[in-house]
Coordinates of C-alpha atoms in Angstrom, one line a residue:
Chain A
M1 CA 62.7 -33.1 79.4
F2 CA 64.3 -34.8 76.5
V3 CA 65.3 -32.8 73.4
T4 CA 65.6 -34.4 70.0
P5 CA 68.8 -33.9 67.6
L6 CA 66.9 -31.4 65.7
N7 CA 65.7 -29.1 68.6
P8 CA 68.2 -26.5 67.7
L9 CA 67.0 -26.3 64.3
H10 CA 63.7 -25.6 65.7
R11 CA 64.3 -23.1 67.9
A12 CA 66.6 -21.5 65.2
A13 CA 63.4 -21.4 62.7
G14 CA 61.4 -19.5 65.4
A15 CA 59.0 -22.9 66.1
R16 CA 56.5 -22.8 68.9
M17 CA 57.8 -25.5 71.4
V18 CA 55.7 -27.5 73.8
E19 CA 56.3 -30.3 76.2
F20 CA 54.8 -33.4 74.7
A21 CA 55.4 -36.8 76.7
G22 CA 58.6 -35.7 78.2
W23 CA 59.8 -34.3 75.1
E24 CA 60.1 -30.8 73.9
M25 CA 58.6 -30.7 70.5
P26 CA 57.5 -28.0 67.7
V27 CA 53.6 -27.5 67.7
Y28 CA 54.3 -25.3 64.7
C29 CA 56.6 -23.5 62.9
T30 CA 54.7 -21.2 60.5
G31 CA 51.0 -21.9 61.4
I32 CA 48.9 -25.2 61.8
V33 CA 46.6 -24.5 58.7
A34 CA 49.6 -23.5 56.2
E35 CA 51.7 -26.7 57.5
H36 CA 48.7 -28.9 56.9
R37 CA 48.0 -27.6 53.4
A38 CA 51.5 -27.8 52.5
V39 CA 51.5 -31.5 53.4
R40 CA 48.5 -32.2 51.3
R41 CA 49.8 -30.2 48.3
Q42 CA 53.4 -31.0 48.3
A43 CA 55.5 -32.2 51.1
G44 CA 56.0 -31.4 54.8
I45 CA 58.7 -32.6 56.9
F46 CA 58.2 -33.8 60.6
D47 CA 60.6 -34.4 63.7
V48 CA 59.2 -37.6 65.1
S49 CA 62.5 -38.4 67.1
H50 CA 60.2 -38.7 70.1
M51 CA 58.6 -41.9 69.0
G52 CA 60.0 -44.8 70.7
R53 CA 62.3 -47.2 68.7
L54 CA 63.0 -50.4 70.4
E55 CA 64.8 -53.5 69.0
L56 CA 63.9 -56.9 69.6
T57 CA 66.6 -59.5 68.8
G58 CA 67.7 -63.2 69.1
P59 CA 66.1 -66.6 68.5
Q60 CA 62.9 -66.0 70.8
A61 CA 62.2 -62.5 69.7
L62 CA 59.5 -63.8 67.2
G63 CA 57.8 -65.8 70.2
L64 CA 57.9 -62.9 72.4
L65 CA 56.2 -60.8 69.7
Q66 CA 53.6 -63.4 68.9
W67 CA 52.8 -63.7 72.7
L68 CA 52.6 -59.8 73.1
F69 CA 50.8 -58.5 70.0
T70 CA 47.1 -59.4 68.5
T71 CA 48.5 -59.7 65.1
D72 CA 50.2 -62.7 63.3
I73 CA 53.9 -61.4 63.5
A74 CA 55.1 -64.6 61.7
A75 CA 53.4 -63.3 58.7
L76 CA 55.8 -60.8 58.1
R77 CA 58.6 -61.0 55.7
D78 CA 62.0 -59.5 55.9
D79 CA 62.0 -55.6 55.5
Q80 CA 58.1 -55.6 56.0
G81 CA 56.3 -53.7 58.7
Q82 CA 52.3 -54.1 60.0
Y83 CA 50.2 -51.5 62.3
T84 CA 49.4 -53.3 65.1
V85 CA 48.3 -53.3 68.7
L86 CA 49.0 -54.9 72.2
C87 CA 46.4 -55.5 74.9
H88 CA 46.3 -56.7 78.6
L89 CA 44.7 -59.6 79.8
A90 CA 41.2 -58.2 80.0
G91 CA 41.5 -57.0 76.2
G92 CA 42.3 -53.4 76.7
I93 CA 44.8 -51.4 74.3
L94 CA 48.3 -50.9 75.8
D95 CA 49.3 -49.3 72.6
D96 CA 49.3 -49.0 68.9
C97 CA 52.7 -49.6 67.1
V98 CA 54.4 -50.2 63.9
L99 CA 56.4 -53.5 63.9
Y100 CA 59.0 -54.0 61.4
R101 CA 60.7 -57.6 60.7
R102 CA 64.4 -56.8 59.4
D103 CA 65.5 -60.3 59.6
E104 CA 64.2 -63.5 61.3
G105 CA 66.0 -62.6 64.6
R106 CA 65.6 -58.8 64.4
F107 CA 62.5 -56.7 64.8
L108 CA 62.1 -52.8 65.3
L109 CA 59.1 -51.7 67.0
V110 CA 57.9 -48.1 66.6
C111 CA 55.7 -46.9 69.6
N112 CA 54.0 -43.9 71.1
A113 CA 56.6 -41.6 73.1
S114 CA 53.9 -41.7 75.6
N115 CA 53.8 -45.5 76.0
R116 CA 57.7 -46.1 75.8
P117 CA 58.2 -46.4 79.3
K118 CA 55.1 -48.8 79.6
L119 CA 56.1 -50.9 76.8
L120 CA 59.9 -51.1 78.0
S121 CA 58.6 -52.5 81.4
W122 CA 55.8 -54.7 80.1
T123 CA 58.0 -56.3 77.3
G124 CA 60.7 -56.6 80.0
G125 CA 58.4 -58.3 82.2
W126 CA 57.1 -61.1 79.6
Q127 CA 61.0 -61.1 78.3
R128 CA 61.8 -63.5 81.4
R129 CA 59.7 -66.3 79.7
Y130 CA 61.7 -65.6 76.4
P131 CA 65.4 -65.6 77.7
G132 CA 66.3 -65.8 73.8
A133 CA 64.7 -62.4 73.3
R134 CA 66.6 -59.5 73.8
L135 CA 65.3 -55.6 74.1
A136 CA 67.2 -52.8 73.5
D137 CA 65.9 -49.1 73.5
Q138 CA 67.5 -47.2 70.6
T139 CA 65.0 -43.9 70.9
R140 CA 67.7 -41.6 72.4
G141 CA 70.7 -42.5 70.0
S142 CA 68.8 -41.8 66.9
A143 CA 66.6 -39.4 65.1
M144 CA 63.2 -39.9 63.1
I145 CA 62.0 -37.7 60.4
A146 CA 58.8 -38.2 58.5
V147 CA 58.4 -36.6 54.9
Q148 CA 54.8 -36.8 54.0
G149 CA 52.9 -35.4 51.0
P150 CA 52.6 -36.2 47.1
A151 CA 55.9 -34.6 46.7
A152 CA 57.4 -36.5 49.7
P153 CA 58.8 -39.8 47.7
G154 CA 60.4 -37.7 45.2
L155 CA 62.2 -35.6 47.7
V156 CA 63.3 -38.6 49.6
A157 CA 64.7 -40.4 46.5
D158 CA 66.6 -37.2 45.4
V159 CA 68.4 -37.0 48.9
L160 CA 68.8 -41.0 49.7
G161 CA 68.7 -42.8 46.5
P162 CA 66.3 -43.7 43.9
G163 CA 65.7 -47.2 44.7
L164 CA 63.2 -46.1 47.2
L165 CA 60.9 -45.0 44.9
A166 CA 59.8 -48.4 44.3
L167 CA 59.7 -49.3 48.0
P168 CA 55.9 -50.8 48.8
R169 CA 54.1 -49.4 51.4
F170 CA 54.7 -50.5 55.2
H171 CA 58.2 -51.6 53.9
L172 CA 61.8 -50.7 55.0
G173 CA 64.5 -50.1 52.8
Q174 CA 67.9 -48.2 53.1
G175 CA 69.0 -45.2 51.6
F176 CA 72.3 -43.3 52.1
F177 CA 73.2 -39.6 53.2
Q178 CA 76.7 -38.5 53.3
G179 CA 77.8 -42.1 52.6
K180 CA 76.0 -43.2 55.6
P181 CA 72.9 -45.7 56.0
V182 CA 69.6 -44.2 56.6
L183 CA 66.7 -46.5 57.4
A184 CA 63.7 -45.6 55.3
A185 CA 60.2 -46.9 56.0
R186 CA 57.0 -46.2 53.7
T187 CA 54.8 -45.4 56.3
G188 CA 53.4 -42.2 58.0
Y189 CA 50.6 -40.6 60.0
T190 CA 49.1 -38.0 57.7
G191 CA 46.9 -40.0 55.3
E192 CA 49.8 -39.0 52.3
D193 CA 52.2 -41.0 50.7
G194 CA 55.8 -40.8 52.2
F195 CA 58.5 -41.9 54.2
E196 CA 59.5 -42.1 57.9
L197 CA 63.4 -42.2 58.1
V198 CA 65.5 -43.1 61.1
C199 CA 69.2 -41.9 61.1
D200 CA 72.2 -41.3 63.7
S201 CA 71.6 -38.4 65.7
A202 CA 74.6 -36.8 64.3
Q203 CA 73.4 -36.9 61.0
A204 CA 69.8 -35.7 61.5
P205 CA 70.4 -31.8 61.3
A206 CA 72.0 -32.0 57.9
L207 CA 69.5 -34.6 56.3
W208 CA 66.6 -32.4 57.6
Q209 CA 68.3 -29.3 56.3
D210 CA 68.6 -30.9 52.9
L211 CA 65.1 -31.9 52.7
V212 CA 63.8 -28.4 53.8
A213 CA 66.2 -26.6 51.2
R214 CA 64.5 -29.3 48.4
G215 CA 61.0 -27.8 49.4
A216 CA 59.7 -29.9 52.1
T217 CA 57.9 -27.5 54.7
P218 CA 58.7 -27.9 58.1
C219 CA 55.7 -29.0 60.4
G220 CA 54.8 -29.5 63.9
L221 CA 53.0 -31.8 66.1
G222 CA 49.8 -29.5 65.6
A223 CA 49.4 -30.1 62.1
R224 CA 50.4 -33.8 62.7
D225 CA 47.2 -34.0 64.6
T226 CA 45.0 -32.1 62.2
L227 CA 46.4 -34.4 59.4
R228 CA 46.0 -37.8 61.2
L229 CA 42.5 -36.8 62.3
E230 CA 41.4 -36.0 58.4
A231 CA 42.6 -39.3 57.7
A232 CA 40.8 -40.8 61.0
L233 CA 44.2 -42.4 62.2
H234 CA 43.7 -43.1 66.1
L235 CA 45.9 -41.2 68.6
Y236 CA 46.5 -43.3 71.9
G237 CA 45.3 -41.7 74.9
N238 CA 42.7 -40.1 72.9
D239 CA 41.0 -42.4 70.6
M240 CA 41.8 -45.6 72.5
D241 CA 43.3 -46.4 76.0
E242 CA 43.5 -49.3 78.3
S243 CA 39.8 -49.1 78.9
R244 CA 39.1 -49.7 75.1
D245 CA 39.4 -53.0 73.1
P246 CA 40.4 -53.6 69.4
F247 CA 36.8 -54.1 68.4
S248 CA 35.1 -51.0 70.1
A249 CA 38.0 -49.0 68.5
G250 CA 37.4 -50.1 64.8
L251 CA 40.8 -52.3 64.8
G252 CA 39.1 -55.9 64.9
R253 CA 41.1 -56.3 61.7
L254 CA 44.1 -56.4 64.0
V255 CA 43.0 -59.2 66.0
H256 CA 44.3 -62.8 64.5
L257 CA 42.5 -65.1 66.8
D258 CA 43.7 -68.0 64.7
K259 CA 47.5 -67.3 65.3
G260 CA 47.8 -69.2 68.4
P261 CA 47.9 -68.0 72.0
F262 CA 48.8 -64.2 72.7
L263 CA 47.9 -61.9 75.4
G264 CA 44.5 -61.0 75.9
R265 CA 43.2 -63.5 73.6
D266 CA 40.6 -65.1 75.8
A267 CA 39.0 -61.7 76.7
L268 CA 39.3 -60.8 73.0
V269 CA 37.3 -63.9 72.1
R270 CA 34.8 -63.0 74.5
L271 CA 34.3 -59.4 73.5
Q272 CA 34.1 -60.4 70.0
A273 CA 31.2 -62.8 70.3
Q274 CA 29.3 -60.0 72.7
G275 CA 30.0 -57.4 70.3
P276 CA 31.3 -53.9 71.6
A277 CA 28.7 -51.9 73.7
E278 CA 30.3 -48.6 72.2
R279 CA 32.0 -48.0 68.8
L280 CA 34.6 -45.4 67.5
V281 CA 32.9 -43.3 64.8
G282 CA 33.8 -40.5 62.8
L283 CA 31.7 -37.0 63.1
R284 CA 30.9 -34.1 61.1
M285 CA 29.5 -31.2 62.5
L286 CA 26.8 -29.5 60.9
G287 CA 27.2 -26.0 62.2
R288 CA 30.3 -24.0 63.3
E289 CA 30.9 -25.2 66.4
I290 CA 34.2 -27.5 67.1
A291 CA 33.8 -30.6 69.2
R292 CA 36.9 -31.5 71.5
H293 CA 38.2 -34.4 73.4
G294 CA 36.0 -35.0 76.2
Y295 CA 32.8 -33.3 75.2
L296 CA 29.7 -35.4 75.6
I297 CA 28.0 -36.9 72.9
L298 CA 23.8 -36.9 73.3
D299 CA 21.0 -38.7 71.3
G300 CA 17.9 -36.6 72.1
G301 CA 19.1 -35.1 75.4
R302 CA 20.5 -38.4 76.8
R303 CA 24.1 -39.2 77.1
A304 CA 25.2 -41.5 74.2
G305 CA 28.9 -41.3 74.1
V306 CA 31.9 -39.1 74.2
V307 CA 34.3 -37.4 71.7
T308 CA 37.6 -38.6 71.9
S309 CA 39.5 -36.2 69.1
G310 CA 38.0 -33.2 67.6
S311 CA 39.1 -30.2 65.6
H312 CA 38.6 -27.9 62.5
A313 CA 39.8 -30.0 59.3
P314 CA 41.9 -27.4 57.4
W315 CA 41.7 -29.4 54.2
L316 CA 38.4 -30.4 54.1
E317 CA 37.3 -27.0 55.5
C318 CA 34.6 -28.4 58.1
N319 CA 34.8 -29.7 61.5
I320 CA 35.3 -33.1 62.5
A321 CA 35.4 -35.5 65.3
L322 CA 36.1 -38.9 66.4
G323 CA 34.1 -40.3 69.3
Y324 CA 32.6 -43.5 71.0
V325 CA 28.7 -44.1 70.6
E326 CA 26.6 -46.8 71.6
S327 CA 26.8 -49.5 68.7
R328 CA 23.1 -48.7 67.8
L329 CA 24.1 -45.2 66.9
A330 CA 27.1 -46.0 64.9
E331 CA 25.6 -46.1 61.6
P332 CA 26.5 -43.2 59.1
G333 CA 23.7 -40.8 58.6
T334 CA 22.8 -41.0 62.5
R335 CA 22.2 -37.6 63.8
L336 CA 23.5 -36.9 67.3
Q337 CA 24.1 -33.8 69.2
I338 CA 27.4 -32.6 70.9
D339 CA 27.6 -30.9 74.2
V340 CA 29.8 -27.8 73.3
R341 CA 30.4 -26.1 76.3
G342 CA 26.7 -25.9 77.2
R343 CA 25.4 -25.6 73.5
R344 CA 23.8 -28.5 71.9
A345 CA 25.8 -28.7 68.3
E346 CA 24.3 -30.9 65.6
A347 CA 26.7 -33.5 64.2
V348 CA 26.1 -36.7 61.8
V349 CA 28.0 -40.0 61.9
V350 CA 30.0 -40.2 58.9
P351 CA 32.2 -43.2 57.5
R352 CA 35.9 -42.8 58.1
P353 CA 38.3 -41.8 57.0
F354 CA 37.1 -38.2 56.5
Y355 CA 40.2 -37.7 53.9
R356 CA 41.3 -40.2 51.5
R357 CA 44.5 -39.6 49.2
G358 CA 43.4 -39.9 45.7
A359 CA 39.7 -40.2 46.4
P360 CA 37.4 -38.1 43.9
G361 CA 37.4 -34.6 45.0
G362 CA 40.2 -35.5 47.8
H363 CA 42.4 -32.9 46.3
S364 CA 39.6 -30.4 45.0
R365 CA 39.4 -27.3 46.9
P366 CA 38.0 -23.7 46.4
E367 CA 40.6 -21.4 45.2
E368 CA 42.3 -19.4 47.6
T369 CA 45.0 -16.8 48.3
T370 CA 48.5 -17.9 48.0
Q371 CA 50.0 -19.5 51.2
R372 CA 53.4 -18.9 52.1
E373 CA 55.5 -21.7 50.1
S374 CA 59.1 -22.4 51.4
Chain B
M1 CA 57.9 -9.2 68.5
A2 CA 54.2 -8.6 68.8
K3 CA 52.9 -5.3 67.7
V4 CA 51.4 -2.9 70.3
P5 CA 49.9 0.3 68.7
P6 CA 50.9 3.2 71.0
E7 CA 47.4 4.8 70.9
L8 CA 45.4 2.0 72.5
R9 CA 44.4 0.7 75.8
Y10 CA 45.0 -3.0 76.6
S11 CA 43.7 -5.6 79.1
K12 CA 45.6 -8.3 80.8
E13 CA 43.5 -10.7 79.1
H14 CA 45.0 -9.3 75.6
E15 CA 42.1 -7.5 74.3
W16 CA 42.6 -3.8 73.1
V17 CA 40.3 -0.8 72.9
K18 CA 40.2 2.3 70.9
V19 CA 38.0 5.2 72.0
A20 CA 36.6 7.3 69.1
G21 CA 33.8 9.8 70.2
G22 CA 31.2 7.8 72.2
T23 CA 32.2 4.6 70.3
A24 CA 34.6 2.0 71.9
L25 CA 36.2 -0.3 69.2
I26 CA 37.4 -3.5 70.8
G27 CA 39.8 -6.2 69.6
I28 CA 42.4 -8.9 70.7
T29 CA 45.9 -8.1 70.5
D30 CA 48.9 -9.2 68.1
Y31 CA 50.5 -11.1 70.7
A32 CA 46.9 -12.9 71.4
Q33 CA 46.4 -14.2 68.0
E34 CA 50.2 -15.1 67.8
E35 CA 49.5 -17.3 70.9
L36 CA 46.2 -18.7 69.7
G37 CA 47.5 -19.5 66.3
D38 CA 45.0 -20.1 63.2
V39 CA 41.5 -18.7 64.3
V40 CA 38.6 -20.6 63.0
Y41 CA 35.7 -20.0 65.1
L42 CA 34.3 -16.9 66.9
D43 CA 31.2 -16.5 69.1
L44 CA 30.7 -12.3 69.9
P45 CA 27.8 -10.9 71.7
K46 CA 24.8 -9.5 69.5
V47 CA 24.2 -6.2 68.9
G48 CA 22.3 -5.0 72.2
A49 CA 23.9 -7.1 74.6
R50 CA 25.2 -5.6 77.8
L51 CA 29.1 -5.9 78.7
A52 CA 30.6 -5.9 81.8
Q53 CA 34.3 -5.0 82.2
F54 CA 36.6 -8.1 82.4
Q55 CA 33.6 -10.4 82.2
K56 CA 33.3 -13.1 79.6
M57 CA 31.6 -11.6 76.2
G58 CA 32.5 -14.6 73.9
E59 CA 34.5 -17.3 72.8
I60 CA 37.3 -17.8 70.3
E61 CA 38.6 -20.9 69.0
S62 CA 41.9 -21.7 67.0
V63 CA 42.7 -25.0 65.5
K64 CA 44.2 -26.0 68.7
A65 CA 41.9 -24.9 71.3
V66 CA 39.3 -22.6 72.7
S67 CA 39.5 -19.6 74.7
D68 CA 36.9 -17.2 76.6
L69 CA 36.8 -13.6 75.3
F70 CA 36.8 -10.8 78.2
S71 CA 35.3 -7.3 77.6
P72 CA 37.8 -4.7 78.6
L73 CA 35.0 -2.1 79.0
S74 CA 31.4 -2.0 80.3
G75 CA 28.8 -0.8 77.8
E76 CA 26.2 -1.9 75.3
V77 CA 27.3 -3.6 71.9
S78 CA 26.4 -1.6 69.0
A79 CA 28.0 -3.7 66.3
A80 CA 29.6 -7.2 65.9
N81 CA 32.3 -7.9 63.1
Q82 CA 30.2 -10.1 60.9
A83 CA 33.2 -10.1 58.4
A84 CA 35.3 -11.6 61.4
I85 CA 32.8 -14.1 62.3
D86 CA 32.6 -15.4 58.5
N87 CA 36.3 -15.2 58.1
P88 CA 38.0 -15.6 61.4
E89 CA 41.5 -15.7 59.8
L90 CA 41.1 -11.6 59.8
L91 CA 42.0 -11.8 63.6
N92 CA 45.3 -13.3 62.5
K93 CA 46.0 -11.2 59.4
D94 CA 44.9 -7.8 60.9
P95 CA 44.0 -7.9 64.6
Y96 CA 44.1 -4.2 65.0
G97 CA 42.1 -3.4 61.9
E98 CA 39.8 -5.7 59.8
G99 CA 40.0 -8.1 62.8
W100 CA 38.1 -6.1 65.1
L101 CA 35.4 -7.8 67.2
V102 CA 32.8 -5.3 68.7
K103 CA 31.9 -1.7 68.9
A104 CA 30.3 -0.5 72.4
T105 CA 28.6 2.6 73.4
G106 CA 27.4 3.8 76.6
F107 CA 30.7 3.1 78.5
D108 CA 32.3 4.7 81.4
R109 CA 35.5 6.6 80.6
K110 CA 36.6 6.2 84.0
E111 CA 36.9 2.5 83.3
L112 CA 39.8 3.1 80.8
D113 CA 41.9 3.7 84.1
N114 CA 41.6 0.2 84.7
L115 CA 43.4 -0.9 81.6
L116 CA 46.8 -0.7 80.7
T117 CA 48.6 2.0 78.5
A118 CA 50.7 0.4 75.6
A119 CA 53.9 0.8 77.5
A120 CA 52.5 -0.8 80.3
Y121 CA 51.1 -3.6 78.1
E122 CA 54.5 -4.1 76.6
S123 CA 56.1 -4.4 80.2
F124 CA 53.2 -6.9 81.1
L125 CA 54.1 -9.2 77.9
A126 CA 57.8 -8.9 78.7
G127 CA 57.2 -10.5 82.1
L128 CA 55.0 -13.3 80.2
A129 CA 58.3 -14.2 78.3
H130 CA 60.3 -16.5 80.0

């Protein structure tokens, strides 16, 4: 099992550790609900060093990426990133990634930990057609830290430099910690403002401790999952996989058919013309039951789909899910049932995301007893 | 370390029993609530339901996952903790007090011998740690 450069800090803090995609990672430190609320209210800090970080360089790097991904990579400017997917020849999704252009011959690809081996072999295979592109896996030599929440930009700017405050969303900047450069991206996976930082492994513990000392709450993968679900951000392996295409998954905006040839394009042209048989929808439970990954979705007793992610939503204080349903049932307001371990639980299709930062009522919650603050 | 009050009896499924007169009070242990994390849903048997020792009596769900609840004794449910159903976080805050689950009557005291003493449960927990 791999460990991140922050592993000793997690253990010293008493975090509950689990195996995830071959890495030993914290699932929570104080508790999922407290960590989730700390991110919505103030700031949380996550070790995401397990995420794959692949660098593509050389004069044919852009050509290789244009062939692999469904979005138009040529539209990126220096220090700009985009959320994107890559598909196999039948149009199924191989992974969802954030791809950054550092300069015209240098790109950084951040992929799911679970898909890193697959992406390395897939990209390595197609690379033979692009001998002027080089691929390097930088995952093990560095650390990646996400700082998320309304107070996160201020904390990061205090530690790494005030210039980062002006960085637009999905852009890369550079900060300095103890005199050494830290890569800072205005991205995240929580539905909040914040940064994802990449630094040398040796620097990571001191950077983490500095941010925690300034008030960022250490969070684990548990809160990361509930936060992303409230924001209706897809989790690869749950909400999409190689059997789902971008149109079904609600990611049709990432398919740029007019950019020129790319992998899976022919299949995607066909799929777009047909329209998806099933679509990913947001579901809100009407009772107290919680839908979980794999539970069947029913329409009047007949199987109509499957839940792909489901949880209690700690900030919204209701139970929510994502799942695929027959396209005719995908309209918000549609009433469906979910088979919760043999019980029929009522649910309604609702617009995604469930939580939107800054939306009216988005931060208004009932008064509650004081949670532990860091 | 998880708290293990000396006066209670325990099951290997991490439920506890406290007998007072003809009534048995049943709940989950401090270890169980720590393992589960934030409890958000409880499905408890209704008053009058029959319990069978070590058989499923309900469900408990945390943010992470769902688990079955097992009855540590046979008997009949005389009360279910509505406060815990309404506020499942009571199980995390006070598993041996306000976070109790059900009360049972009509149980066989001999079944208590099938349960662990506090010392035996502590040894059992030590064996689970690795």
